[in-house]
Amino acid sequence: MRRYDRVVAEAGPHVLLVAHRTAATPRLLEEVRRRAQAGPCRMTLLVPRPYWDPDTEEAELVVELAVPLLEAAVGRRVDAVIGDSDPVDAVRQLMAGTEVNEVIVSTLPERVSRWLRRDVPSRLQALGLPVTIVTAEQSSRDLIAGS
Protein backbone atom coordinates (compact mmCIF):
# COMPACT_ATOMS: atom_id res chain seq x y z
CA MET A 1 0.00 0.00 0.00
CA ARG A 2 1.41 3.38 -0.98
CA ARG A 3 1.59 6.10 1.68
CA TYR A 4 -1.20 8.06 -0.04
CA ASP A 5 -3.47 4.99 -0.02
CA ARG A 6 -2.78 4.49 3.68
CA VAL A 7 -3.64 8.12 4.49
CA VAL A 8 -6.92 7.85 2.56
CA ALA A 9 -7.79 4.53 4.22
CA GLU A 10 -7.08 5.96 7.69
CA ALA A 11 -9.28 8.97 6.97
CA GLY A 12 -12.29 6.70 6.47
CA PRO A 13 -15.27 7.40 4.22
CA HIS A 14 -15.86 10.80 2.66
CA VAL A 15 -19.00 12.42 4.08
CA LEU A 16 -20.45 15.27 2.05
CA LEU A 17 -22.46 17.89 3.95
CA VAL A 18 -24.85 19.71 1.61
CA ALA A 19 -26.26 22.86 3.17
CA HIS A 20 -26.82 26.52 2.61
CA ARG A 21 -28.85 28.55 5.07
CA THR A 22 -28.73 25.71 7.60
CA ALA A 23 -24.97 25.07 7.44
CA ALA A 24 -24.39 26.26 11.02
CA THR A 25 -27.61 25.17 12.72
CA PRO A 26 -27.63 23.15 15.95
CA ARG A 27 -29.22 20.07 14.39
CA LEU A 28 -26.58 19.81 11.66
CA LEU A 29 -23.78 20.38 14.17
CA GLU A 30 -25.27 17.63 16.34
CA GLU A 31 -25.49 15.24 13.37
CA VAL A 32 -21.90 15.82 12.21
CA ARG A 33 -20.70 15.36 15.80
CA ARG A 34 -22.61 12.05 15.97
CA ARG A 35 -21.20 10.94 12.59
CA ALA A 36 -17.63 11.81 13.57
CA GLN A 37 -17.98 9.84 16.82
CA ALA A 38 -19.18 6.80 14.83
CA GLY A 39 -15.76 6.45 13.21
CA PRO A 40 -13.05 8.23 11.27
CA CYS A 41 -14.22 10.10 8.21
CA ARG A 42 -13.36 13.00 5.97
CA MET A 43 -15.98 15.76 5.77
CA THR A 44 -16.60 18.35 3.10
CA LEU A 45 -19.20 21.10 3.26
CA LEU A 46 -20.78 21.79 -0.13
CA VAL A 47 -22.65 25.09 -0.27
CA PRO A 48 -24.65 25.61 -3.46
CA ARG A 49 -24.76 29.17 -4.76
CA PRO A 50 -28.11 30.86 -4.10
CA TYR A 51 -30.42 30.36 -7.08
CA TRP A 52 -31.94 33.82 -6.63
CA ASP A 53 -28.58 35.58 -7.07
CA PRO A 54 -25.69 33.23 -7.89
CA ASP A 55 -23.22 36.09 -8.33
CA THR A 56 -23.39 37.26 -4.70
CA GLU A 57 -20.84 36.35 -2.06
CA GLU A 58 -23.55 34.76 0.07
CA ALA A 59 -22.19 31.21 -0.31
CA GLU A 60 -18.71 32.38 0.70
CA LEU A 61 -20.16 34.00 3.81
CA VAL A 62 -21.96 30.76 4.69
CA VAL A 63 -18.66 28.88 4.40
CA GLU A 64 -16.84 31.43 6.58
CA LEU A 65 -19.48 31.13 9.29
CA ALA A 66 -20.12 27.38 9.17
CA VAL A 67 -16.68 25.79 8.77
CA PRO A 68 -15.25 26.83 12.17
CA LEU A 69 -18.42 25.60 13.90
CA LEU A 70 -18.38 22.30 11.99
CA GLU A 71 -14.68 21.80 12.75
CA ALA A 72 -15.32 22.43 16.45
CA ALA A 73 -18.16 19.89 16.37
CA VAL A 74 -16.09 17.13 14.74
CA GLY A 75 -12.69 17.95 16.18
CA ARG A 76 -10.90 17.96 12.83
CA ARG A 77 -10.60 19.81 9.55
CA VAL A 78 -13.71 20.22 7.39
CA ASP A 79 -13.11 21.13 3.75
CA ALA A 80 -15.54 23.41 1.93
CA VAL A 81 -16.55 23.98 -1.68
CA ILE A 82 -19.08 26.22 -3.34
CA GLY A 83 -21.12 24.62 -6.07
CA ASP A 84 -23.84 25.03 -8.65
CA SER A 85 -27.13 26.57 -7.50
CA ASP A 86 -28.88 23.22 -8.04
CA PRO A 87 -27.70 21.08 -5.10
CA VAL A 88 -28.01 17.80 -7.04
CA ASP A 89 -25.96 19.17 -9.94
CA ALA A 90 -23.43 20.52 -7.42
CA VAL A 91 -23.06 17.05 -5.88
CA ARG A 92 -22.74 15.42 -9.32
CA GLN A 93 -20.01 17.87 -10.29
CA LEU A 94 -18.11 17.24 -7.06
CA MET A 95 -18.46 13.47 -7.48
CA ALA A 96 -16.93 13.71 -10.96
CA GLY A 97 -13.57 14.45 -9.35
CA THR A 98 -13.89 13.16 -5.78
CA GLU A 99 -15.17 9.94 -4.27
CA VAL A 100 -18.10 10.49 -1.91
CA ASN A 101 -19.38 7.70 0.33
CA GLU A 102 -22.36 9.32 2.03
CA VAL A 103 -24.31 12.57 2.09
CA ILE A 104 -25.86 14.57 4.90
CA VAL A 105 -28.37 17.10 3.56
CA SER A 106 -29.40 19.96 5.83
CA THR A 107 -32.61 21.75 4.94
CA LEU A 108 -34.98 24.36 6.21
CA PRO A 109 -38.25 23.15 7.79
CA GLU A 110 -40.62 21.47 5.36
CA ARG A 111 -43.07 24.36 5.01
CA VAL A 112 -40.32 26.68 3.68
CA SER A 113 -37.77 24.28 2.18
CA ARG A 114 -37.31 24.65 -1.55
CA TRP A 115 -34.98 21.63 -1.49
CA LEU A 116 -37.65 19.38 0.02
CA ARG A 117 -40.26 20.63 -2.48
CA ARG A 118 -37.81 19.75 -5.27
CA ASP A 119 -37.17 16.31 -3.67
CA VAL A 120 -33.42 16.88 -3.41
CA PRO A 121 -32.84 14.03 -0.90
CA SER A 122 -34.45 11.40 -3.16
CA ARG A 123 -32.62 12.76 -6.19
CA LEU A 124 -29.34 12.39 -4.29
CA GLN A 125 -30.22 8.84 -3.25
CA ALA A 126 -30.72 8.06 -6.94
CA LEU A 127 -26.98 8.75 -7.35
CA GLY A 128 -26.39 5.60 -5.30
CA LEU A 129 -25.37 7.25 -2.05
CA PRO A 130 -26.76 6.82 1.45
CA VAL A 131 -28.43 10.12 2.40
CA THR A 132 -29.24 11.46 5.86
CA ILE A 133 -31.67 14.37 6.05
CA VAL A 134 -31.31 16.93 8.82
CA THR A 135 -34.07 19.49 9.10
CA ALA A 136 -33.43 22.72 10.95
CA GLU A 137 -35.64 23.35 13.92
CA GLN A 138 -38.61 25.56 13.20
CA SER A 139 -39.11 28.56 15.44
CA SER A 140 -42.09 28.41 17.74
CA ARG A 141 -42.25 32.20 17.96
CA ASP A 142 -45.04 34.18 16.39
CA LEU A 143 -43.96 36.93 14.05
CA ILE A 144 -44.93 40.36 15.26
CA ALA A 145 -46.00 42.81 12.57
CA GLY A 146 -43.78 45.85 12.37
CA SER A 147 -40.82 44.24 14.12
mmCIF file of C-alpha atoms in Angstrom:
data_model
loop_
_atom_site.group_PDB
_atom_site.id
_atom_site.type_symbol
_atom_site.label_atom_id
_atom_site.label_comp_id
_atom_site.label_asym_id
_atom_site.label_seq_id
_atom_site.Cartn_x
_atom_site.Cartn_y
_atom_site.Cartn_z
ATOM 1 C CA MET A 1 0.000 0.000 0.000
ATOM 2 C CA ARG A 2 1.413 3.378 -0.984
ATOM 3 C CA ARG A 3 1.588 6.095 1.682
ATOM 4 C CA TYR A 4 -1.202 8.059 -0.045
ATOM 5 C CA ASP A 5 -3.467 4.994 -0.016
ATOM 6 C CA ARG A 6 -2.778 4.486 3.682
ATOM 7 C CA VAL A 7 -3.636 8.121 4.489
ATOM 8 C CA VAL A 8 -6.916 7.848 2.564
ATOM 9 C CA ALA A 9 -7.793 4.532 4.217
ATOM 10 C CA GLU A 10 -7.079 5.960 7.687
ATOM 11 C CA ALA A 11 -9.278 8.969 6.969
ATOM 12 C CA GLY A 12 -12.293 6.704 6.468
ATOM 13 C CA PRO A 13 -15.272 7.404 4.224
ATOM 14 C CA HIS A 14 -15.861 10.801 2.655
ATOM 15 C CA VAL A 15 -19.000 12.419 4.082
ATOM 16 C CA LEU A 16 -20.449 15.271 2.054
ATOM 17 C CA LEU A 17 -22.457 17.890 3.948
ATOM 18 C CA VAL A 18 -24.847 19.710 1.608
ATOM 19 C CA ALA A 19 -26.258 22.855 3.172
ATOM 20 C CA HIS A 20 -26.819 26.524 2.615
ATOM 21 C CA ARG A 21 -28.854 28.552 5.075
ATOM 22 C CA THR A 22 -28.729 25.710 7.597
ATOM 23 C CA ALA A 23 -24.966 25.070 7.444
ATOM 24 C CA ALA A 24 -24.389 26.261 11.018
ATOM 25 C CA THR A 25 -27.607 25.171 12.716
ATOM 26 C CA PRO A 26 -27.633 23.146 15.950
ATOM 27 C CA ARG A 27 -29.217 20.070 14.387
ATOM 28 C CA LEU A 28 -26.576 19.813 11.661
ATOM 29 C CA LEU A 29 -23.780 20.385 14.167
ATOM 30 C CA GLU A 30 -25.265 17.633 16.337
ATOM 31 C CA GLU A 31 -25.494 15.236 13.368
ATOM 32 C CA VAL A 32 -21.899 15.817 12.215
ATOM 33 C CA ARG A 33 -20.700 15.355 15.802
ATOM 34 C CA ARG A 34 -22.612 12.048 15.973
ATOM 35 C CA ARG A 35 -21.203 10.937 12.595
ATOM 36 C CA ALA A 36 -17.627 11.814 13.570
ATOM 37 C CA GLN A 37 -17.984 9.842 16.816
ATOM 38 C CA ALA A 38 -19.181 6.799 14.828
ATOM 39 C CA GLY A 39 -15.763 6.446 13.209
ATOM 40 C CA PRO A 40 -13.051 8.231 11.269
ATOM 41 C CA CYS A 41 -14.223 10.099 8.208
ATOM 42 C CA ARG A 42 -13.362 13.003 5.975
ATOM 43 C CA MET A 43 -15.984 15.765 5.775
ATOM 44 C CA THR A 44 -16.600 18.350 3.105
ATOM 45 C CA LEU A 45 -19.205 21.098 3.263
ATOM 46 C CA LEU A 46 -20.781 21.793 -0.131
ATOM 47 C CA VAL A 47 -22.652 25.090 -0.271
ATOM 48 C CA PRO A 48 -24.654 25.614 -3.464
ATOM 49 C CA ARG A 49 -24.759 29.167 -4.762
ATOM 50 C CA PRO A 50 -28.107 30.857 -4.096
ATOM 51 C CA TYR A 51 -30.424 30.362 -7.076
ATOM 52 C CA TRP A 52 -31.944 33.819 -6.635
ATOM 53 C CA ASP A 53 -28.583 35.583 -7.073
ATOM 54 C CA PRO A 54 -25.691 33.227 -7.891
ATOM 55 C CA ASP A 55 -23.221 36.094 -8.326
ATOM 56 C CA THR A 56 -23.390 37.258 -4.701
ATOM 57 C CA GLU A 57 -20.843 36.353 -2.059
ATOM 58 C CA GLU A 58 -23.553 34.756 0.071
ATOM 59 C CA ALA A 59 -22.194 31.210 -0.314
ATOM 60 C CA GLU A 60 -18.711 32.379 0.696
ATOM 61 C CA LEU A 61 -20.163 34.003 3.809
ATOM 62 C CA VAL A 62 -21.963 30.758 4.688
ATOM 63 C CA VAL A 63 -18.659 28.878 4.398
ATOM 64 C CA GLU A 64 -16.838 31.430 6.580
ATOM 65 C CA LEU A 65 -19.484 31.128 9.293
ATOM 66 C CA ALA A 66 -20.118 27.377 9.167
ATOM 67 C CA VAL A 67 -16.676 25.792 8.765
ATOM 68 C CA PRO A 68 -15.253 26.833 12.166
ATOM 69 C CA LEU A 69 -18.417 25.598 13.900
ATOM 70 C CA LEU A 70 -18.385 22.298 11.994
ATOM 71 C CA GLU A 71 -14.682 21.803 12.751
ATOM 72 C CA ALA A 72 -15.323 22.428 16.454
ATOM 73 C CA ALA A 73 -18.161 19.894 16.372
ATOM 74 C CA VAL A 74 -16.091 17.129 14.736
ATOM 75 C CA GLY A 75 -12.688 17.954 16.183
ATOM 76 C CA ARG A 76 -10.903 17.956 12.834
ATOM 77 C CA ARG A 77 -10.605 19.808 9.551
ATOM 78 C CA VAL A 78 -13.708 20.216 7.391
ATOM 79 C CA ASP A 79 -13.113 21.133 3.752
ATOM 80 C CA ALA A 80 -15.540 23.407 1.934
ATOM 81 C CA VAL A 81 -16.554 23.976 -1.678
ATOM 82 C CA ILE A 82 -19.078 26.223 -3.336
ATOM 83 C CA GLY A 83 -21.124 24.615 -6.070
ATOM 84 C CA ASP A 84 -23.835 25.029 -8.648
ATOM 85 C CA SER A 85 -27.127 26.575 -7.504
ATOM 86 C CA ASP A 86 -28.877 23.217 -8.039
ATOM 87 C CA PRO A 87 -27.703 21.076 -5.096
ATOM 88 C CA VAL A 88 -28.009 17.800 -7.044
ATOM 89 C CA ASP A 89 -25.955 19.173 -9.943
ATOM 90 C CA ALA A 90 -23.429 20.523 -7.424
ATOM 91 C CA VAL A 91 -23.059 17.046 -5.885
ATOM 92 C CA ARG A 92 -22.737 15.416 -9.318
ATOM 93 C CA GLN A 93 -20.015 17.873 -10.294
ATOM 94 C CA LEU A 94 -18.107 17.245 -7.063
ATOM 95 C CA MET A 95 -18.456 13.468 -7.477
ATOM 96 C CA ALA A 96 -16.931 13.711 -10.960
ATOM 97 C CA GLY A 97 -13.572 14.455 -9.347
ATOM 98 C CA THR A 98 -13.893 13.161 -5.782
ATOM 99 C CA GLU A 99 -15.167 9.938 -4.272
ATOM 100 C CA VAL A 100 -18.103 10.494 -1.910
ATOM 101 C CA ASN A 101 -19.385 7.701 0.331
ATOM 102 C CA GLU A 102 -22.362 9.322 2.033
ATOM 103 C CA VAL A 103 -24.307 12.572 2.093
ATOM 104 C CA ILE A 104 -25.864 14.570 4.902
ATOM 105 C CA VAL A 105 -28.369 17.103 3.558
ATOM 106 C CA SER A 106 -29.396 19.957 5.826
ATOM 107 C CA THR A 107 -32.614 21.751 4.939
ATOM 108 C CA LEU A 108 -34.980 24.364 6.213
ATOM 109 C CA PRO A 109 -38.252 23.154 7.790
ATOM 110 C CA GLU A 110 -40.620 21.465 5.363
ATOM 111 C CA ARG A 111 -43.065 24.361 5.013
ATOM 112 C CA VAL A 112 -40.321 26.680 3.677
ATOM 113 C CA SER A 113 -37.765 24.285 2.183
ATOM 114 C CA ARG A 114 -37.306 24.654 -1.554
ATOM 115 C CA TRP A 115 -34.982 21.627 -1.488
ATOM 116 C CA LEU A 116 -37.652 19.377 0.019
ATOM 117 C CA ARG A 117 -40.263 20.633 -2.476
ATOM 118 C CA ARG A 118 -37.809 19.747 -5.268
ATOM 119 C CA ASP A 119 -37.172 16.314 -3.669
ATOM 120 C CA VAL A 120 -33.421 16.878 -3.412
ATOM 121 C CA PRO A 121 -32.837 14.028 -0.899
ATOM 122 C CA SER A 122 -34.448 11.397 -3.163
ATOM 123 C CA ARG A 123 -32.625 12.757 -6.189
ATOM 124 C CA LEU A 124 -29.337 12.394 -4.294
ATOM 125 C CA GLN A 125 -30.217 8.840 -3.246
ATOM 126 C CA ALA A 126 -30.724 8.064 -6.945
ATOM 127 C CA LEU A 127 -26.977 8.753 -7.355
ATOM 128 C CA GLY A 128 -26.391 5.598 -5.296
ATOM 129 C CA LEU A 129 -25.367 7.248 -2.046
ATOM 130 C CA PRO A 130 -26.764 6.822 1.447
ATOM 131 C CA VAL A 131 -28.432 10.124 2.398
ATOM 132 C CA THR A 132 -29.238 11.457 5.857
ATOM 133 C CA ILE A 133 -31.668 14.373 6.045
ATOM 134 C CA VAL A 134 -31.305 16.930 8.822
ATOM 135 C CA THR A 135 -34.073 19.493 9.100
ATOM 136 C CA ALA A 136 -33.426 22.721 10.950
ATOM 137 C CA GLU A 137 -35.639 23.353 13.920
ATOM 138 C CA GLN A 138 -38.614 25.558 13.203
ATOM 139 C CA SER A 139 -39.107 28.561 15.444
ATOM 140 C CA SER A 140 -42.093 28.407 17.744
ATOM 141 C CA ARG A 141 -42.247 32.201 17.962
ATOM 142 C CA ASP A 142 -45.040 34.181 16.389
ATOM 143 C CA LEU A 143 -43.962 36.933 14.050
ATOM 144 C CA ILE A 144 -44.928 40.361 15.264
ATOM 145 C CA ALA A 145 -45.997 42.810 12.570
ATOM 146 C CA GLY A 146 -43.781 45.852 12.367
ATOM 147 C CA SER A 147 -40.815 44.239 14.124
#
